[in-house]
mmCIF file of C-alpha atoms in Angstrom:
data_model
loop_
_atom_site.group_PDB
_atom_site.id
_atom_site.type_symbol
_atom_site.label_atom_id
_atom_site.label_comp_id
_atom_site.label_asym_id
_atom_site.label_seq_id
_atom_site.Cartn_x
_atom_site.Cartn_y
_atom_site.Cartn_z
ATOM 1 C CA UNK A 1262 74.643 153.531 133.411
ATOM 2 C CA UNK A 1263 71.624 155.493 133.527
ATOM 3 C CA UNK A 1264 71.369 158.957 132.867
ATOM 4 C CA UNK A 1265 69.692 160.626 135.730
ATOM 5 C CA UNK A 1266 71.232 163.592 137.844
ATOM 6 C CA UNK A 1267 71.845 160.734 140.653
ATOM 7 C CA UNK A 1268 73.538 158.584 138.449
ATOM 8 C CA UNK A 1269 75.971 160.943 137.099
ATOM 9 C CA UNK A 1270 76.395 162.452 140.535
ATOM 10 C CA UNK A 1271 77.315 158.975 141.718
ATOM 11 C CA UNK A 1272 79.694 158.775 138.430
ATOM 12 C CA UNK A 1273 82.004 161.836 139.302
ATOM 13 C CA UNK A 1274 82.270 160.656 142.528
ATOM 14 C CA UNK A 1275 83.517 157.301 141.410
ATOM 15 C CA UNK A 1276 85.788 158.949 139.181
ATOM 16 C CA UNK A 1277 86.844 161.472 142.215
ATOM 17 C CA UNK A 1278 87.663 158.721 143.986
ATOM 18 C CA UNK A 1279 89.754 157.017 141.889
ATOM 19 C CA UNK A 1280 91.857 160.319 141.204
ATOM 20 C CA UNK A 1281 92.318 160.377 144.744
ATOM 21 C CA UNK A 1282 93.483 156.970 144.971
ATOM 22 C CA UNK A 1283 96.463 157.568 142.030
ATOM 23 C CA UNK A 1284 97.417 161.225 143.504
ATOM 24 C CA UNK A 1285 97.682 159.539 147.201
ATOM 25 C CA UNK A 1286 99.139 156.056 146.149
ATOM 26 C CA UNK A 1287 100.814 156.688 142.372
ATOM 27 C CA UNK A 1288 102.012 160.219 142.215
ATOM 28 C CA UNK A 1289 104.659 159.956 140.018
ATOM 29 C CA UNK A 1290 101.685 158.617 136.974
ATOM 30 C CA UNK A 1291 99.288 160.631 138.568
ATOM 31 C CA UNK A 1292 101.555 163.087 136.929
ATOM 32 C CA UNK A 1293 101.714 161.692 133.992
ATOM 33 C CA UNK A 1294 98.070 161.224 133.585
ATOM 34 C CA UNK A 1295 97.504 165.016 133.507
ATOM 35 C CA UNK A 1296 99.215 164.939 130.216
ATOM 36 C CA UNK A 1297 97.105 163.123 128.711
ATOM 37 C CA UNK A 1298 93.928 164.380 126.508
ATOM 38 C CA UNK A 1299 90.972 164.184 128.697
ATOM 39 C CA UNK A 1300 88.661 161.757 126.775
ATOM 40 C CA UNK A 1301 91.456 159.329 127.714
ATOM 41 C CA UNK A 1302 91.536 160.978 131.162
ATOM 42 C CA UNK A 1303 88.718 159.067 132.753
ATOM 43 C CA UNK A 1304 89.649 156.028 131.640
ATOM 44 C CA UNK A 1305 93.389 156.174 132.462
ATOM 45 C CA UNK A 1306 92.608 157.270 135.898
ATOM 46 C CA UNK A 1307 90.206 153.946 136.408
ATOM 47 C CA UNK A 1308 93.119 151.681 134.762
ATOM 48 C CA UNK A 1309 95.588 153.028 137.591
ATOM 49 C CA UNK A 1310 93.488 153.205 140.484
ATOM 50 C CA UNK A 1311 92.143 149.678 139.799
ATOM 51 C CA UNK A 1312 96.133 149.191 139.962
ATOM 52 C CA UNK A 1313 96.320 150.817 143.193
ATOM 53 C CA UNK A 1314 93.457 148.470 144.494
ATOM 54 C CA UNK A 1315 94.903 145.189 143.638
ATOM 55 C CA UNK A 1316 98.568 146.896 144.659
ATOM 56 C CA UNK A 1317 97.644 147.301 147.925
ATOM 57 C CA UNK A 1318 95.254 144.041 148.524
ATOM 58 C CA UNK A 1319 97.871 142.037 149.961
ATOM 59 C CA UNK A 1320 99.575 145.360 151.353
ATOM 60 C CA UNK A 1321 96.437 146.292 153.930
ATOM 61 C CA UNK A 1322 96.077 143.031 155.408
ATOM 62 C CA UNK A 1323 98.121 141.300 158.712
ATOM 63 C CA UNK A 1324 96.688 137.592 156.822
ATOM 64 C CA UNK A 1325 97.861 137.126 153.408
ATOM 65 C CA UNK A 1326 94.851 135.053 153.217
ATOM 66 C CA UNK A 1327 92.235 137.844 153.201
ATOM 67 C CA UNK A 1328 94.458 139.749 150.878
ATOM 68 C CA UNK A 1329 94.240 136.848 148.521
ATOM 69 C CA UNK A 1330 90.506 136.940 149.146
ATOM 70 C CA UNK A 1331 90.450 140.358 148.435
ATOM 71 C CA UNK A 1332 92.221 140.025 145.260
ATOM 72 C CA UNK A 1333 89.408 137.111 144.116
ATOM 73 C CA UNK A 1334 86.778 139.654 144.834
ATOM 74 C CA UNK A 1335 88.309 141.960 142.452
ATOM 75 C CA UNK A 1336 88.388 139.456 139.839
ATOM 76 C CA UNK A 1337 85.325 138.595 139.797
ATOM 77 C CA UNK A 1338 84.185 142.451 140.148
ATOM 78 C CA UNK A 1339 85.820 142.144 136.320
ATOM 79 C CA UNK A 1340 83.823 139.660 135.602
ATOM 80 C CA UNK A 1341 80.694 141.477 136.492
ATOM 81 C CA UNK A 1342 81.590 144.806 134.894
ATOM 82 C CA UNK A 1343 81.441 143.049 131.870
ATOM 83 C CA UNK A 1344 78.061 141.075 132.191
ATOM 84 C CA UNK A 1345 76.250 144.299 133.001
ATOM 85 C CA UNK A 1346 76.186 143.847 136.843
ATOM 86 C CA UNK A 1347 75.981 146.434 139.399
ATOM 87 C CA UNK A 1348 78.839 146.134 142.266
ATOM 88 C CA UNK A 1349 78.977 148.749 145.119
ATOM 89 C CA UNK A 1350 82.498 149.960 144.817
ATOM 90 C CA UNK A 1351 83.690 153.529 143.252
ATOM 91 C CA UNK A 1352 86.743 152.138 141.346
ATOM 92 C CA UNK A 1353 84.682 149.355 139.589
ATOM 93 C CA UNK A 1354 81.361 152.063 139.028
ATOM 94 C CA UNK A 1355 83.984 154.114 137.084
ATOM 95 C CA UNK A 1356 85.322 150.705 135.159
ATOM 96 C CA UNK A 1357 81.741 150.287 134.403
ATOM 97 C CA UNK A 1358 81.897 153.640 132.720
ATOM 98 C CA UNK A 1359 84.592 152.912 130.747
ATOM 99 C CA UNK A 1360 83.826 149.744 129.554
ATOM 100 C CA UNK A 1361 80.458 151.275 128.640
ATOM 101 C CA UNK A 1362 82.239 154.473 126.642
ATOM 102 C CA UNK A 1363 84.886 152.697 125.337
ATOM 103 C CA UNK A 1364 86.339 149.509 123.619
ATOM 104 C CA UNK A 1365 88.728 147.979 126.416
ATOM 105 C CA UNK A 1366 89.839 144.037 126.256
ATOM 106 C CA UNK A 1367 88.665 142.074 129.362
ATOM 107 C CA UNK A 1368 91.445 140.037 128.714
ATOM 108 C CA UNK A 1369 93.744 142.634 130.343
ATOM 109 C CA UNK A 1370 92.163 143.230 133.206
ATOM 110 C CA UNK A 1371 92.516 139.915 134.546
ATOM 111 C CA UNK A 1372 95.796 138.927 133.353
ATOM 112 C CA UNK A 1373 96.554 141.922 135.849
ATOM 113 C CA UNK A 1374 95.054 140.051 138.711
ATOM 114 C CA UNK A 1375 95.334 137.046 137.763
ATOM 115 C CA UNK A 1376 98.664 138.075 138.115
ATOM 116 C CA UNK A 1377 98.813 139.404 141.793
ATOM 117 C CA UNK A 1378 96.545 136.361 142.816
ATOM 118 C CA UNK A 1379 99.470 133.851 141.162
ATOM 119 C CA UNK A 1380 102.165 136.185 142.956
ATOM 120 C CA UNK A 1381 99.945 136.054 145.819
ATOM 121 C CA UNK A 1382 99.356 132.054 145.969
ATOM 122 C CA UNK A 1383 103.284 131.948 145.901
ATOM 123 C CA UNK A 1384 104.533 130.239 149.086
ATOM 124 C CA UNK A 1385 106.302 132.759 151.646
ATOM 125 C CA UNK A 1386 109.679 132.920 150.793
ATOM 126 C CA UNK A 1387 109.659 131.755 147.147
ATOM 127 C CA UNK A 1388 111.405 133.632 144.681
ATOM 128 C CA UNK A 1389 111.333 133.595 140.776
ATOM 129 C CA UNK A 1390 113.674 131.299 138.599
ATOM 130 C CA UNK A 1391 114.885 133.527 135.877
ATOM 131 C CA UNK A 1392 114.572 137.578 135.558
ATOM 132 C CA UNK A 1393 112.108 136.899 132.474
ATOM 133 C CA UNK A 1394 109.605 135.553 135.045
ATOM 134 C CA UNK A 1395 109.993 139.000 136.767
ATOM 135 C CA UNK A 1396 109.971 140.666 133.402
ATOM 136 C CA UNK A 1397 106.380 138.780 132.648
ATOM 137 C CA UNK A 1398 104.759 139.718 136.350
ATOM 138 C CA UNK A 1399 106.027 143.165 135.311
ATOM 139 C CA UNK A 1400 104.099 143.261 132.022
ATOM 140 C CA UNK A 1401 100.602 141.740 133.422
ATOM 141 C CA UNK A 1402 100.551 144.324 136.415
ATOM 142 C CA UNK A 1403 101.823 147.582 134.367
ATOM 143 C CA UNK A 1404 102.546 146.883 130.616
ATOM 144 C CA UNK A 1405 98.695 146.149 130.948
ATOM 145 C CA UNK A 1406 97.764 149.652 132.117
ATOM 146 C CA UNK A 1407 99.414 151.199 129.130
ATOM 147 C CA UNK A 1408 97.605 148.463 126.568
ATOM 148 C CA UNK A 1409 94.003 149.742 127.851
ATOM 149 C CA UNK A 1410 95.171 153.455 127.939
ATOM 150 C CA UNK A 1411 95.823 153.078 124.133
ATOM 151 C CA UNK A 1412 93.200 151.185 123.279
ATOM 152 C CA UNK A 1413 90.840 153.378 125.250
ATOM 153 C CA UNK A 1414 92.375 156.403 123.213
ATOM 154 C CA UNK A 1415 91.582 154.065 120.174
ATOM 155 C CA UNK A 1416 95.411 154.263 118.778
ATOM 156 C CA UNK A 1417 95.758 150.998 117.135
ATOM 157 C CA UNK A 1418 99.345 150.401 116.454
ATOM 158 C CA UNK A 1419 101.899 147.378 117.186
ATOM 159 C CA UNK A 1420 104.743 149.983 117.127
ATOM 160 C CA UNK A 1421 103.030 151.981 120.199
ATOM 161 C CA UNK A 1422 101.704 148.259 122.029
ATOM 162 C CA UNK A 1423 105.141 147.267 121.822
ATOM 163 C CA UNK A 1424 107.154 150.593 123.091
ATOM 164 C CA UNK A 1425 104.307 150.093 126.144
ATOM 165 C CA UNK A 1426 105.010 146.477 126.974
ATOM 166 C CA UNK A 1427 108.775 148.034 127.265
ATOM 167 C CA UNK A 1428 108.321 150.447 129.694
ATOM 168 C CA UNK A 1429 105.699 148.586 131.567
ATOM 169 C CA UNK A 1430 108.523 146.076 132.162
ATOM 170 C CA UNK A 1431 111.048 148.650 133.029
ATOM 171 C CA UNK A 1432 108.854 150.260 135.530
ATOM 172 C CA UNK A 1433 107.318 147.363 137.107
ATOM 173 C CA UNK A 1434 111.256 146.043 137.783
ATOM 174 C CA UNK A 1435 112.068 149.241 139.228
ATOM 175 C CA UNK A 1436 109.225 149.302 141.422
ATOM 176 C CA UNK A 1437 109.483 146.190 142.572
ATOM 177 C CA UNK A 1438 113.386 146.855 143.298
ATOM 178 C CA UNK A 1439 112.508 150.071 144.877
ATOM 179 C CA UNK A 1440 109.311 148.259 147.054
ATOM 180 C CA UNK A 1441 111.855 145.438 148.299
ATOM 181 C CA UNK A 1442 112.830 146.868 152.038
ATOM 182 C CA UNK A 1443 109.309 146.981 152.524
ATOM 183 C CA UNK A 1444 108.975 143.145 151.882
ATOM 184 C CA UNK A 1445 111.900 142.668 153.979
ATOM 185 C CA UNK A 1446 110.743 144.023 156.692
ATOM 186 C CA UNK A 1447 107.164 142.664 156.502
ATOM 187 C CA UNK A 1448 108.611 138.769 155.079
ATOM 188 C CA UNK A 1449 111.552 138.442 156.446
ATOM 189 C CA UNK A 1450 113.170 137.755 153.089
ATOM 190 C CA UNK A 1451 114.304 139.106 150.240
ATOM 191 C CA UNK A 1452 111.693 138.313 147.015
ATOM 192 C CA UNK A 1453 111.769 139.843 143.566
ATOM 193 C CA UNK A 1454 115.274 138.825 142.620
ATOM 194 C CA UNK A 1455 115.925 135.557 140.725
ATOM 195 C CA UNK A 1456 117.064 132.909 141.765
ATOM 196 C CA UNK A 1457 119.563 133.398 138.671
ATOM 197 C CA UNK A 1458 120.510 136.398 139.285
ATOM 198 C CA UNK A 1459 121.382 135.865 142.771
ATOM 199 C CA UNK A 1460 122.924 132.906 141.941
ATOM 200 C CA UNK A 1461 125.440 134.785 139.986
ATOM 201 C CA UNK A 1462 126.240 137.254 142.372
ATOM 202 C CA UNK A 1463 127.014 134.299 145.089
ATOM 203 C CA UNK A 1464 123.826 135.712 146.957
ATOM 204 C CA UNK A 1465 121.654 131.983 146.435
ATOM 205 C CA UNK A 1466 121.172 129.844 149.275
ATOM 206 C CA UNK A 1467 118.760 126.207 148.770
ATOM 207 C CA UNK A 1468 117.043 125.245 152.392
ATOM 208 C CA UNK A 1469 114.707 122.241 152.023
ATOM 209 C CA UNK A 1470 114.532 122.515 148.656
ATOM 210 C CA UNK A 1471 113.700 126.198 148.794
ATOM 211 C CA UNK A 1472 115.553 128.937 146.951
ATOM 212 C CA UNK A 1473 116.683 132.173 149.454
ATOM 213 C CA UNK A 1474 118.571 135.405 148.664
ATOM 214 C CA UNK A 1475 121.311 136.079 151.263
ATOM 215 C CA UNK A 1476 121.295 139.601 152.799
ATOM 216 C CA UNK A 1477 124.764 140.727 152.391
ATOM 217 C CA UNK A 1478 127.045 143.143 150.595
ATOM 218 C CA UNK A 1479 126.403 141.982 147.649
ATOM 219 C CA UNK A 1480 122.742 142.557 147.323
ATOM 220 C CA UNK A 1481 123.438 145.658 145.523
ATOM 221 C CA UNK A 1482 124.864 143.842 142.326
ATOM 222 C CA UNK A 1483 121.870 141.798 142.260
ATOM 223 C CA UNK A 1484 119.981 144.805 142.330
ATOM 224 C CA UNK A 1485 122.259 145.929 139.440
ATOM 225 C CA UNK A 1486 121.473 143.769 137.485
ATOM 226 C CA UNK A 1487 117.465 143.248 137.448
ATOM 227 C CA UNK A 1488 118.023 147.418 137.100
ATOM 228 C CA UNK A 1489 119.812 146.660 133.621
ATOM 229 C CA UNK A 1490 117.207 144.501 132.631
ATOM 230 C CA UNK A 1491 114.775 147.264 132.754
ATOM 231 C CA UNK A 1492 117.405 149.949 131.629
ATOM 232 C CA UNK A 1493 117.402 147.269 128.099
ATOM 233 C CA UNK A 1494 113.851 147.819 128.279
ATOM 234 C CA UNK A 1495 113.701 151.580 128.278
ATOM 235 C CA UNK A 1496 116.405 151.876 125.207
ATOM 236 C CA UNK A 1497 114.083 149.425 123.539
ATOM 237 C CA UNK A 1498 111.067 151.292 124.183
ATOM 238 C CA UNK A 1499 113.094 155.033 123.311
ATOM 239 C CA UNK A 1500 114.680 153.133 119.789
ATOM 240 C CA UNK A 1501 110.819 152.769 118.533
ATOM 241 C CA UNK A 1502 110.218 156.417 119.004
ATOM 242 C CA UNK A 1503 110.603 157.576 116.033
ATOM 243 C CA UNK A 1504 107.531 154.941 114.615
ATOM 244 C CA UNK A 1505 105.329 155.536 117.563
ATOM 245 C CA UNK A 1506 101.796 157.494 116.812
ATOM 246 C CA UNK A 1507 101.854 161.221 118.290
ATOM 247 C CA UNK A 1508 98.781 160.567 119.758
ATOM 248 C CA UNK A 1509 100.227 157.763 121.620
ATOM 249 C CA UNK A 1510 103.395 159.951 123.259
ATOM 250 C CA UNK A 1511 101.196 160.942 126.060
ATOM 251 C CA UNK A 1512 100.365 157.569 127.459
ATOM 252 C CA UNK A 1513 103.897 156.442 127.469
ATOM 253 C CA UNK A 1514 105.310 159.538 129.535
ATOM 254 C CA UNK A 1515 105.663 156.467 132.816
ATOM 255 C CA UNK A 1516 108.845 156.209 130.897
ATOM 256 C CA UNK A 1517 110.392 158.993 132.402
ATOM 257 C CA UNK A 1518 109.273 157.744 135.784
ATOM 258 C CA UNK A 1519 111.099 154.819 135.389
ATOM 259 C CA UNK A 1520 114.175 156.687 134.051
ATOM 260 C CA UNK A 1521 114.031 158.889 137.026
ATOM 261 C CA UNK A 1522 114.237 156.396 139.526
ATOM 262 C CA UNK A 1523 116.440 153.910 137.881
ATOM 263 C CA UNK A 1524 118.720 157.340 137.827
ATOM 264 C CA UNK A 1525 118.406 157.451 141.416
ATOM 265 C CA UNK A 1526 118.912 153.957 141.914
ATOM 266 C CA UNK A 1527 122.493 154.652 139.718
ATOM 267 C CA UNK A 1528 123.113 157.572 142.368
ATOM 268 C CA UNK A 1529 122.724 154.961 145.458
ATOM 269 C CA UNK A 1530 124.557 152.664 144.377
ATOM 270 C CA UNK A 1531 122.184 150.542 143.845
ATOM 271 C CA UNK A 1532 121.654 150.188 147.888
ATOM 272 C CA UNK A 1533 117.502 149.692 147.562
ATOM 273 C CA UNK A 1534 117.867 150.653 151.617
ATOM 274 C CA UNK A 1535 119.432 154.081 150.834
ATOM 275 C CA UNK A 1536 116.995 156.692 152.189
ATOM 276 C CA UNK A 1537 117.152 159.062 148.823
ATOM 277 C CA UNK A 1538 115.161 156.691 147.332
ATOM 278 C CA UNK A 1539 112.330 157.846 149.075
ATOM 279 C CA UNK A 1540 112.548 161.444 149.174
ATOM 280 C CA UNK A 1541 110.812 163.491 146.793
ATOM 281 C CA UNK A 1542 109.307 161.584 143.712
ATOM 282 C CA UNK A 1543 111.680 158.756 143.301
ATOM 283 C CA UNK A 1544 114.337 160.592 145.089
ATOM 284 C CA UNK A 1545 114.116 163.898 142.809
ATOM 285 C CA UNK A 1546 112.706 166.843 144.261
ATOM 286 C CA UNK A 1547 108.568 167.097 143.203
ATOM 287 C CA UNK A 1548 109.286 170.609 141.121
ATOM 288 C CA UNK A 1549 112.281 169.117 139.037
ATOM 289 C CA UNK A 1550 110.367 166.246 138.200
ATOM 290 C CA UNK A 1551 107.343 168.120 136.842
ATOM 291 C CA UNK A 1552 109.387 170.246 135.086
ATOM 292 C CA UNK A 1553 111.349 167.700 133.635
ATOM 293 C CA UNK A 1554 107.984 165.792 132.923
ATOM 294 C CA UNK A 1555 106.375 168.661 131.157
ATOM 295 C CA UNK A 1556 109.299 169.038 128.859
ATOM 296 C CA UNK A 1557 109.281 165.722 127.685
ATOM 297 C CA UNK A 1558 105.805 166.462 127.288
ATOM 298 C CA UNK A 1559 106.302 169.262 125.141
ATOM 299 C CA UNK A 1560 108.782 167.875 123.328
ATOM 300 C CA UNK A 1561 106.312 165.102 122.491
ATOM 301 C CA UNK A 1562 109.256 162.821 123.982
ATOM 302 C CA UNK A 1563 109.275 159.872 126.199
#
């Protein structure tokens, strides 16, 4: 990117913009970010509002096809930020930038939309088999994040990579647990619990071949139990602590996201329609969580 006063004007708004994008659409890691040294800054904010983008692609839209076509414009934006090509959009100008400053794997990048376009090209009502398909859409769409973060802070370690594929799993369950009235009400149907797991909690019905999850009582034990999955996942992640670079505590703070709002999930009962859920940031009030964020951070804990 060139170095003229227009250029780098147009830069800091790009990068602007994508703050504004986590802070408005990701608070709870827009949080987090703001621990984090700020030569990593820049490029974590990019990583998570190019999240936000290809979150909210199929989100924005009343046809799932032109959210699906907006999702196959952003992965061939990838493509173009790494063969040098200009593309008129803030969030990719500032990927552009951090390709440029730093060494980040392509390779990421689209197995996070790849990801969203496979979930995307699912037909309407299909759900996964088995909780470790869940557990690998989790990884591509947030594990990922956490990958470039570190390698963007050039902290090369297995220990850290795997403590982030942990609690990119955890939180991308949780999410997608806490996101499921909102694809109830927009589907119809319940998605983002397995077929296995709502088989075991007598919640699996088969129409035409197709695999549904009943809306009943019992929903909450399904939810129970995806939620322990990605409980597993944060011990995991908290037992390689000890091993994990200093330098890398800081990018692994969306821990205590997750924590928080499986906590709150624990305090509902596991009902993903109980209102607390939404209040607050994951159902905590905003000045306990910060708090409770910065002390972890001081701590150098996750």
């Amino acid at each position: 990117m060139s170095g003229t006063p227009a250029a780098s004007s147009g830069l800091q708004a790009a990068l602007s913009y994508c703050v504004r994008q986590v802070r408005a659409y990701d608070y709870h890691h827009y949080l987090c970010l703001l621990h984090l040294p700020p030569d990593m800054r820049k490029a974590a904010f990019t990583f998570r509002a190019f999240n936000v983008e290809t979150a909210k692609a199929m989100d924005v839209v009343s046809d799932p096809r032109t959210g699906l076509m907006r999702l196959l414009w952003w992965k061939d934006a990838v493509d173009k930020v790494f063969a040098n090509k200009l593309v008129e959009h803030p969030v990719v100008q500032a990927l552009s930038s951090v390709i440029a400053d730093h060494k980040v794997s392509k390779h990421w990048l689209k197995r996070s939309v790849e990801a969203r376009i496979n979930d995307a090209n699912r037909d309407e009502g299909t759900i996964p088999e088995t909780s470790a398909e869940l557990e690998r859409y989790a990884e591509d769409t947030q594990s990922t994040i956490l990958y470039m973060t570190l390698q963007a802070g050039e902290i090369q370690s297995t220990v850290a990579d795997h403590a982030a594929s942990h609690i990119g799993k955890a939180s991308g369950l949780l999410l997608l647990l806490k996101a499921l009235p909102h694809h109830v009400n927009k589907q119809g149907t319940v998605p983002y619990i397995p077929a296995s797991v709502a088989e075991e909690c007598g919640l699996l019905t088969r129409k035409g071949g197709r695999s549904e999850v009943r809306m009943d009582e019992r929903l909450p034990d399904a939810v129970f139990k995806v939620a322990s999955v990605a409980e597993a996942h944060l011990h995991k992640a908290r037992e390689l602590a000890s091993s994990v670079p200093k330098d890398a505590i800081p990018v692994l703070l969306p821990a205590l996201p997750a924590q928080v709002l499986l906590d709150t999930l624990r305090r509902c009962e596991f009902n993903v329609f109980d209102s607390r859920l939404w209040r607050g940031v994951h159902g905590v009030s905003p000045l306990w969580y910060q708090l409770k964020l910065n002390w972890n951070a001081w701590r150098s804990k996750y």
